[in-house]
Amino acid sequence: MTNTRMETVVVSKASSTTTEHHDYHDPDMSTDTSIEKPTLELRHDDLCSNPTEVKRDFHGLPLVPQPSRFKDDPLNWPSWLKWAVLIQVGVMAFLGPYNAALINPSLNLLAKAMHVDPKTAVYSTTTGIIMGGLSPFIWAPLSNYYGRRPTTLLAIFITILGGISSGQAPHFAALLGTRAVCGFGFGGMMSVGTACVNDMFFLHEKGEKTGVYSIFVINGAHFAALIGGYLGESAGWQWDYYLGAISTALCFLVAVFLFPETLFSRDPEFLANRTHERTYMEMLFNFRGNIIPGRHLHASDFLQSFKMLQYPSVLFPFWYYTWAWTFINVMPAVSLAYIYTTFYHFKAGPIGACLGISLTIGSILGELFAGRASDWVVYQMAKRHNNIRKPEYRLYLSTLSAIFMPAGLLIFGGTVGKTGYIPPLVGLGVGVFGLQICSTCLYAYVSDCYKPQTPESGVLFNLSRGLSFVVGYFALPFAAKEGYLAAWGTFAAVLFVFFLPVGALIWWGEGWRVRLGEPRFHRYL
């Protein structure tokens, strides 16, 4: 179980209003005018499940959010079950880029078989990426209404169908259609992860657990590169798609028995009147019983994610993450085959190994540094500021991403074609080290700022990855015209400049959140 201890704090009805704390103020909601510090982490809403008992973490700080008295509350699940679900949603997020990227080292083989040029063959990958970025706008509202589990199982099933049909595609037009189907499915698999992390874990755990999740997200394409080239050379390009379908099918079988519903309402009225506690089997198979009573699905729900862009604490991380993912993760995936064939005369298998090994090592090292370090920084800053955990403390560590990601791009651009093949790979590893720090900090920060709206902010981060396909249209032509050092150096400068608004959130983010208020939808998720 999560390390917590119970402290009973008597809270009278009269005093509860004067001790109520808010992260931010919603002008449309009635509040007590006696509140002087709207920045305290623990809010009255967080205590609503049992207003006379405050549960605290092992540091003695109040748990945020406060768990209810029900054992089927995901916050009260045993540690093994939380980790089982965390690993599963991580694997689901891993399988998105994995399904998209397995074919990348074999694109030349695909192009020859489909009678298209290699640049056109890349569209088979970008089609899946685009759909994977757009489909969460549909999947997230469905998961908020029908539950995380049924929508995710459906998304996995669609991904499997898309992978099998891609291997059977008779011509390139049909292949693009099947890749769109596959992308639609794995977009749903990727959209559930941040919501489940938010459902199961407390604020003081978010850095570590978000880091575990994000390491799966980042390394899906890297691991695919390790095996996709060799598999395509030995068994044919079709097996890059079949392997993705087989891997996803195994994930489906595990999820059927080890992925219970994590959606849980924290509405005080709902909790006060709740009498039935779900069994484990009910959380698995009673889909209707897992729906939150009183919730309705509206057409406007499918556009809620865009409303989150009005908040700087979402907009600035979204913009920075979009370009971080584009230049550090996707640009190597779509360009290394051409670059290493041109300069080093490598074949598909070795190219995939170079890409996968360098990026995987950098990502793992980044997570070893970033995960718990993010939680530690938040705790240390809270100790210095009256035990108040502010979301902006997450961003202190993110400044390292503004150093390592541009540095990695400069190393790659300055060495490729001028040295052996290893120094450019070092640049890739340095860059993805920074990307892992960026991902861990920004995911956790946005969730800390707007916890109930985590599914919507997660959709935006998925959209970030979907938008990254544009780099395939300008990176290599720019390098061919200006040289790799000039091109990759320009990308490094752009990435550093785009971090500056995120850095500004460290100083002014809290004030902006207070002035803008909090979103009114999903208050008790």
CSV table of N, CA and C in Angstrom, one decimal, residues 295-398:
chain,number,residue,atom,x,y,z
A,295,ARG,N,-23.6,11.4,-14.9
A,295,ARG,CA,-22.7,12.0,-15.9
A,295,ARG,C,-23.4,11.8,-17.3
A,296,HIS,N,-23.2,12.7,-18.1
A,296,HIS,CA,-23.8,12.7,-19.5
A,296,HIS,C,-22.8,13.0,-20.5
A,297,LEU,N,-22.9,12.5,-21.7
A,297,LEU,CA,-21.9,12.7,-22.7
A,297,LEU,C,-22.5,13.7,-23.7
A,298,HIS,N,-21.9,14.9,-23.9
A,298,HIS,CA,-22.3,15.9,-24.8
A,298,HIS,C,-21.4,16.1,-26.0
A,299,ALA,N,-21.9,16.7,-27.0
A,299,ALA,CA,-21.0,16.9,-28.2
A,299,ALA,C,-19.9,17.9,-27.8
A,300,SER,N,-20.2,18.8,-26.9
A,300,SER,CA,-19.1,19.8,-26.5
A,300,SER,C,-18.0,19.1,-25.8
A,301,ASP,N,-18.2,17.9,-25.3
A,301,ASP,CA,-17.1,17.2,-24.5
A,301,ASP,C,-15.9,16.9,-25.4
A,302,PHE,N,-16.2,16.7,-26.7
A,302,PHE,CA,-15.1,16.4,-27.7
A,302,PHE,C,-14.2,17.5,-28.0
A,303,LEU,N,-14.6,18.7,-27.5
A,303,LEU,CA,-13.8,19.9,-27.8
A,303,LEU,C,-13.2,20.5,-26.5
A,304,GLN,N,-13.4,19.8,-25.4
A,304,GLN,CA,-13.0,20.4,-24.1
A,304,GLN,C,-11.5,20.6,-24.1
A,305,SER,N,-10.7,19.7,-24.7
A,305,SER,CA,-9.3,19.8,-24.7
A,305,SER,C,-8.8,21.2,-25.2
A,306,PHE,N,-9.5,21.7,-26.2
A,306,PHE,CA,-9.0,23.0,-26.8
A,306,PHE,C,-9.2,24.1,-25.8
A,307,LYS,N,-10.2,23.9,-24.9
A,307,LYS,CA,-10.5,25.0,-23.9
A,307,LYS,C,-9.3,25.1,-22.9
A,308,MET,N,-8.6,24.0,-22.7
A,308,MET,CA,-7.4,24.1,-21.8
A,308,MET,C,-6.3,24.9,-22.3
A,309,LEU,N,-6.3,25.2,-23.6
A,309,LEU,CA,-5.2,26.0,-24.2
A,309,LEU,C,-5.3,27.5,-23.8
A,310,GLN,N,-6.4,27.9,-23.2
A,310,GLN,CA,-6.5,29.3,-22.7
A,310,GLN,C,-5.7,29.5,-21.4
A,311,TYR,N,-5.2,28.4,-20.8
A,311,TYR,CA,-4.4,28.5,-19.6
A,311,TYR,C,-2.9,28.4,-19.9
A,312,PRO,N,-2.1,29.4,-19.6
A,312,PRO,CA,-0.7,29.4,-19.9
A,312,PRO,C,0.0,28.2,-19.3
A,313,SER,N,-0.5,27.6,-18.2
A,313,SER,CA,0.1,26.5,-17.6
A,313,SER,C,-0.1,25.2,-18.4
A,314,VAL,N,-1.0,25.3,-19.4
A,314,VAL,CA,-1.2,24.2,-20.4
A,314,VAL,C,-0.6,24.6,-21.7
A,315,LEU,N,-0.9,25.8,-22.2
A,315,LEU,CA,-0.5,26.2,-23.5
A,315,LEU,C,1.0,26.2,-23.7
A,316,PHE,N,1.8,26.8,-22.8
A,316,PHE,CA,3.2,26.9,-22.9
A,316,PHE,C,3.9,25.5,-22.9
A,317,PRO,N,3.6,24.6,-21.9
A,317,PRO,CA,4.1,23.2,-22.0
A,317,PRO,C,3.7,22.5,-23.2
A,318,PHE,N,2.5,22.7,-23.7
A,318,PHE,CA,2.0,22.0,-24.9
A,318,PHE,C,2.9,22.4,-26.1
A,319,TRP,N,3.2,23.7,-26.2
A,319,TRP,CA,3.9,24.2,-27.4
A,319,TRP,C,5.4,23.7,-27.3
A,320,TYR,N,6.0,23.8,-26.1
A,320,TYR,CA,7.4,23.4,-25.9
A,320,TYR,C,7.5,21.9,-26.2
A,321,TYR,N,6.6,21.1,-25.6
A,321,TYR,CA,6.7,19.7,-25.8
A,321,TYR,C,6.5,19.3,-27.3
A,322,THR,N,5.6,20.0,-28.0
A,322,THR,CA,5.4,19.7,-29.4
A,322,THR,C,6.7,19.7,-30.2
A,323,TRP,N,7.5,20.7,-29.9
A,323,TRP,CA,8.8,20.9,-30.7
A,323,TRP,C,9.9,20.0,-30.1
A,324,ALA,N,9.9,19.8,-28.8
A,324,ALA,CA,10.8,18.9,-28.2
A,324,ALA,C,10.7,17.5,-28.8
A,325,TRP,N,9.4,17.0,-28.8
A,325,TRP,CA,9.2,15.7,-29.4
A,325,TRP,C,9.5,15.7,-30.9
A,326,THR,N,9.2,16.7,-31.6
A,326,THR,CA,9.5,16.8,-33.0
A,326,THR,C,11.0,16.7,-33.3
A,327,PHE,N,11.8,17.5,-32.7
A,327,PHE,CA,13.2,17.6,-33.0
A,327,PHE,C,14.0,16.5,-32.4
A,328,ILE,N,13.6,16.0,-31.2
A,328,ILE,CA,14.5,15.0,-30.5
A,328,ILE,C,14.0,13.6,-30.8
A,329,ASN,N,12.8,13.3,-31.0
A,329,ASN,CA,12.3,12.0,-31.1
A,329,ASN,C,11.9,11.6,-32.5
A,330,VAL,N,11.2,12.4,-33.2
A,330,VAL,CA,10.7,12.1,-34.5
A,330,VAL,C,11.7,12.4,-35.6
A,331,MET,N,12.4,13.5,-35.5
A,331,MET,CA,13.3,13.9,-36.6
A,331,MET,C,14.4,12.8,-36.8
A,332,PRO,N,15.0,12.2,-35.8
A,332,PRO,CA,15.9,11.1,-36.0
A,332,PRO,C,15.2,9.9,-36.7
A,333,ALA,N,14.0,9.6,-36.3
A,333,ALA,CA,13.3,8.4,-36.8
A,333,ALA,C,13.1,8.5,-38.3
A,334,VAL,N,12.8,9.7,-38.8
A,334,VAL,CA,12.4,9.9,-40.2
A,334,VAL,C,13.6,10.3,-41.1
A,335,SER,N,14.8,10.6,-40.4
A,335,SER,CA,15.9,11.1,-41.2
A,335,SER,C,17.1,10.2,-41.1
A,336,LEU,N,17.3,9.4,-40.1
A,336,LEU,CA,18.5,8.7,-39.9
A,336,LEU,C,18.8,7.7,-41.0
A,337,ALA,N,17.7,7.0,-41.5
A,337,ALA,CA,17.9,6.1,-42.5
A,337,ALA,C,18.6,6.7,-43.7
A,338,TYR,N,18.1,7.9,-44.1
A,338,TYR,CA,18.7,8.6,-45.3
A,338,TYR,C,20.2,9.0,-44.9
A,339,ILE,N,20.3,9.6,-43.8
A,339,ILE,CA,21.6,10.2,-43.4
A,339,ILE,C,22.7,9.1,-43.3
A,340,TYR,N,22.4,8.0,-42.6
A,340,TYR,CA,23.4,6.9,-42.4
A,340,TYR,C,23.6,6.1,-43.6
A,341,THR,N,22.6,6.1,-44.5
A,341,THR,CA,22.9,5.4,-45.8
A,341,THR,C,23.8,6.3,-46.6
A,342,THR,N,23.6,7.6,-46.6
A,342,THR,CA,24.4,8.5,-47.4
A,342,THR,C,25.8,8.6,-47.0
A,343,PHE,N,26.0,8.8,-45.7
A,343,PHE,CA,27.3,9.1,-45.1
A,343,PHE,C,28.1,7.8,-44.7
A,344,TYR,N,27.4,6.8,-44.2
A,344,TYR,CA,28.1,5.6,-43.7
A,344,TYR,C,27.7,4.3,-44.4
A,345,HIS,N,26.8,4.4,-45.4
A,345,HIS,CA,26.5,3.2,-46.2
A,345,HIS,C,25.9,2.1,-45.4
A,346,PHE,N,25.1,2.4,-44.3
A,346,PHE,CA,24.6,1.4,-43.5
A,346,PHE,C,23.3,0.8,-44.1
A,347,LYS,N,23.0,-0.4,-43.8
A,347,LYS,CA,21.7,-1.0,-44.2
A,347,LYS,C,20.6,-0.9,-43.1
A,348,ALA,N,19.5,-1.4,-43.4
A,348,ALA,CA,18.3,-1.1,-42.5
A,348,ALA,C,18.5,-1.6,-41.1
A,349,GLY,N,19.1,-2.9,-41.0
A,349,GLY,CA,19.3,-3.4,-39.7
A,349,GLY,C,20.2,-2.6,-38.8
A,350,PRO,N,21.4,-2.3,-39.2
A,350,PRO,CA,22.3,-1.5,-38.4
A,350,PRO,C,21.8,-0.1,-38.2
A,351,ILE,N,21.1,0.5,-39.1
A,351,ILE,CA,20.5,1.8,-38.9
A,351,ILE,C,19.5,1.8,-37.7
A,352,GLY,N,18.7,0.8,-37.7
A,352,GLY,CA,17.7,0.6,-36.6
A,352,GLY,C,18.4,0.4,-35.3
A,353,ALA,N,19.5,-0.4,-35.3
A,353,ALA,CA,20.2,-0.6,-34.1
A,353,ALA,C,20.8,0.7,-33.5
A,354,CYS,N,21.5,1.4,-34.4
A,354,CYS,CA,22.1,2.7,-34.0
A,354,CYS,C,21.0,3.6,-33.4
A,355,LEU,N,19.9,3.8,-34.1
A,355,LEU,CA,18.9,4.7,-33.6
A,355,LEU,C,18.3,4.2,-32.3
A,356,GLY,N,18.0,2.9,-32.2
A,356,GLY,CA,17.3,2.4,-31.0
A,356,GLY,C,18.2,2.4,-29.8
A,357,ILE,N,19.5,2.0,-29.9
A,357,ILE,CA,20.4,1.9,-28.8
A,357,ILE,C,20.7,3.2,-28.2
A,358,SER,N,21.0,4.2,-29.1
A,358,SER,CA,21.4,5.5,-28.6
A,358,SER,C,20.3,6.2,-27.9
A,359,LEU,N,19.1,6.1,-28.5
A,359,LEU,CA,17.9,6.8,-27.9
A,359,LEU,C,17.4,6.1,-26.6
A,360,THR,N,17.5,4.8,-26.6
A,360,THR,CA,17.0,4.1,-25.4
A,360,THR,C,17.9,4.4,-24.2
A,361,ILE,N,19.2,4.3,-24.4
A,361,ILE,CA,20.1,4.6,-23.3
A,361,ILE,C,19.9,6.0,-22.8
A,362,GLY,N,19.8,7.0,-23.7
A,362,GLY,CA,19.6,8.4,-23.3
A,362,GLY,C,18.3,8.5,-22.5
A,363,SER,N,17.3,7.9,-22.9
A,363,SER,CA,16.0,8.0,-22.3
A,363,SER,C,16.0,7.4,-20.9
A,364,ILE,N,16.6,6.2,-20.8
A,364,ILE,CA,16.7,5.5,-19.5
A,364,ILE,C,17.5,6.3,-18.5
A,365,LEU,N,18.6,6.8,-18.9
A,365,LEU,CA,19.4,7.7,-18.0
A,365,LEU,C,18.7,8.9,-17.6
A,366,GLY,N,17.9,9.5,-18.5
A,366,GLY,CA,17.1,10.7,-18.2
A,366,GLY,C,16.1,10.4,-17.2
A,367,GLU,N,15.4,9.2,-17.2
A,367,GLU,CA,14.4,8.9,-16.3
A,367,GLU,C,15.0,8.5,-14.9
A,368,LEU,N,16.2,7.9,-14.9
A,368,LEU,CA,16.9,7.6,-13.6
A,368,LEU,C,17.2,8.9,-12.9
A,369,PHE,N,17.4,9.9,-13.7
A,369,PHE,CA,17.7,11.2,-13.0
A,369,PHE,C,16.4,12.0,-12.7
A,370,ALA,N,15.4,12.0,-13.6
A,370,ALA,CA,14.3,12.9,-13.5
A,370,ALA,C,13.1,12.4,-12.7
A,371,GLY,N,12.8,11.1,-12.6
A,371,GLY,CA,11.6,10.7,-11.9
A,371,GLY,C,11.5,11.1,-10.5
A,372,ARG,N,12.3,10.5,-9.6
A,372,ARG,CA,12.2,10.8,-8.2
A,372,ARG,C,12.8,12.2,-7.9
A,373,ALA,N,13.7,12.6,-8.8
A,373,ALA,CA,14.2,14.0,-8.5
A,373,ALA,C,13.2,15.0,-8.6
A,374,SER,N,12.2,14.9,-9.5
A,374,SER,CA,11.1,15.8,-9.6
A,374,SER,C,10.3,15.9,-8.3
A,375,ASP,N,10.0,14.7,-7.7
A,375,ASP,CA,9.2,14.7,-6.4
A,375,ASP,C,10.1,15.2,-5.3
A,376,TRP,N,11.4,15.0,-5.3
A,376,TRP,CA,12.3,15.4,-4.3
A,376,TRP,C,12.4,17.0,-4.3
A,377,VAL,N,12.5,17.5,-5.5
A,377,VAL,CA,12.5,19.0,-5.6
A,377,VAL,C,11.2,19.6,-5.1
A,378,VAL,N,10.1,19.0,-5.4
A,378,VAL,CA,8.8,19.6,-4.9
A,378,VAL,C,8.8,19.5,-3.4
A,379,TYR,N,9.2,18.4,-2.8
A,379,TYR,CA,9.2,18.3,-1.4
A,379,TYR,C,10.1,19.3,-0.7
A,380,GLN,N,11.3,19.4,-1.2
A,380,GLN,CA,12.3,20.4,-0.6
A,380,GLN,C,11.8,21.8,-0.7
A,381,MET,N,11.2,22.1,-1.8
A,381,MET,CA,10.6,23.5,-1.9
A,381,MET,C,9.5,23.7,-1.0
A,382,ALA,N,8.7,22.6,-0.8
A,382,ALA,CA,7.5,22.8,0.1
A,382,ALA,C,8.0,23.0,1.5
A,383,LYS,N,9.0,22.3,1.9
A,383,LYS,CA,9.6,22.5,3.3
A,383,LYS,C,10.0,23.9,3.5
A,384,ARG,N,10.4,24.6,2.5
A,384,ARG,CA,10.9,25.9,2.6
A,384,ARG,C,9.8,27.0,2.6
A,385,HIS,N,8.6,26.5,2.1
A,385,HIS,CA,7.5,27.4,2.0
A,385,HIS,C,6.2,26.9,2.7
A,386,ASN,N,6.3,26.7,4.0
A,386,ASN,CA,5.2,26.4,4.8
A,386,ASN,C,4.5,25.1,4.4
A,387,ASN,N,5.3,24.1,4.0
A,387,ASN,CA,4.7,22.8,3.6
A,387,ASN,C,3.7,22.9,2.5
A,388,ILE,N,3.8,23.9,1.6
A,388,ILE,CA,2.9,24.1,0.5
A,388,ILE,C,3.5,23.6,-0.8
A,389,ARG,N,2.9,22.6,-1.4
A,389,ARG,CA,3.4,22.0,-2.7
A,389,ARG,C,2.7,22.8,-3.8
A,390,LYS,N,3.5,23.6,-4.5
A,390,LYS,CA,3.0,24.3,-5.7
A,390,LYS,C,3.4,23.6,-6.9
A,391,PRO,N,2.6,23.5,-7.9
A,391,PRO,CA,2.9,22.9,-9.2
A,391,PRO,C,4.2,23.4,-9.8
A,392,GLU,N,4.4,24.7,-9.7
A,392,GLU,CA,5.5,25.3,-10.4
A,392,GLU,C,6.9,24.8,-9.9
A,393,TYR,N,6.9,24.2,-8.7
A,393,TYR,CA,8.2,23.6,-8.3
A,393,TYR,C,8.6,22.5,-9.2
A,394,ARG,N,7.7,21.9,-10.0
A,394,ARG,CA,8.1,20.8,-10.9
A,394,ARG,C,9.0,21.4,-12.0
A,395,LEU,N,8.8,22.7,-12.3
A,395,LEU,CA,9.5,23.2,-13.5
A,395,LEU,C,11.0,23.6,-13.2
A,396,TYR,N,11.4,23.6,-12.0
A,396,TYR,CA,12.8,23.9,-11.7
A,396,TYR,C,13.7,22.9,-12.4
A,397,LEU,N,13.3,21.6,-12.4
A,397,LEU,CA,14.1,20.5,-13.0
A,397,LEU,C,14.1,20.6,-14.5
A,398,SER,N,12.9,21.1,-15.0
A,398,SER,CA,12.8,21.1,-16.5
A,398,SER,C,13.8,22.1,-17.2
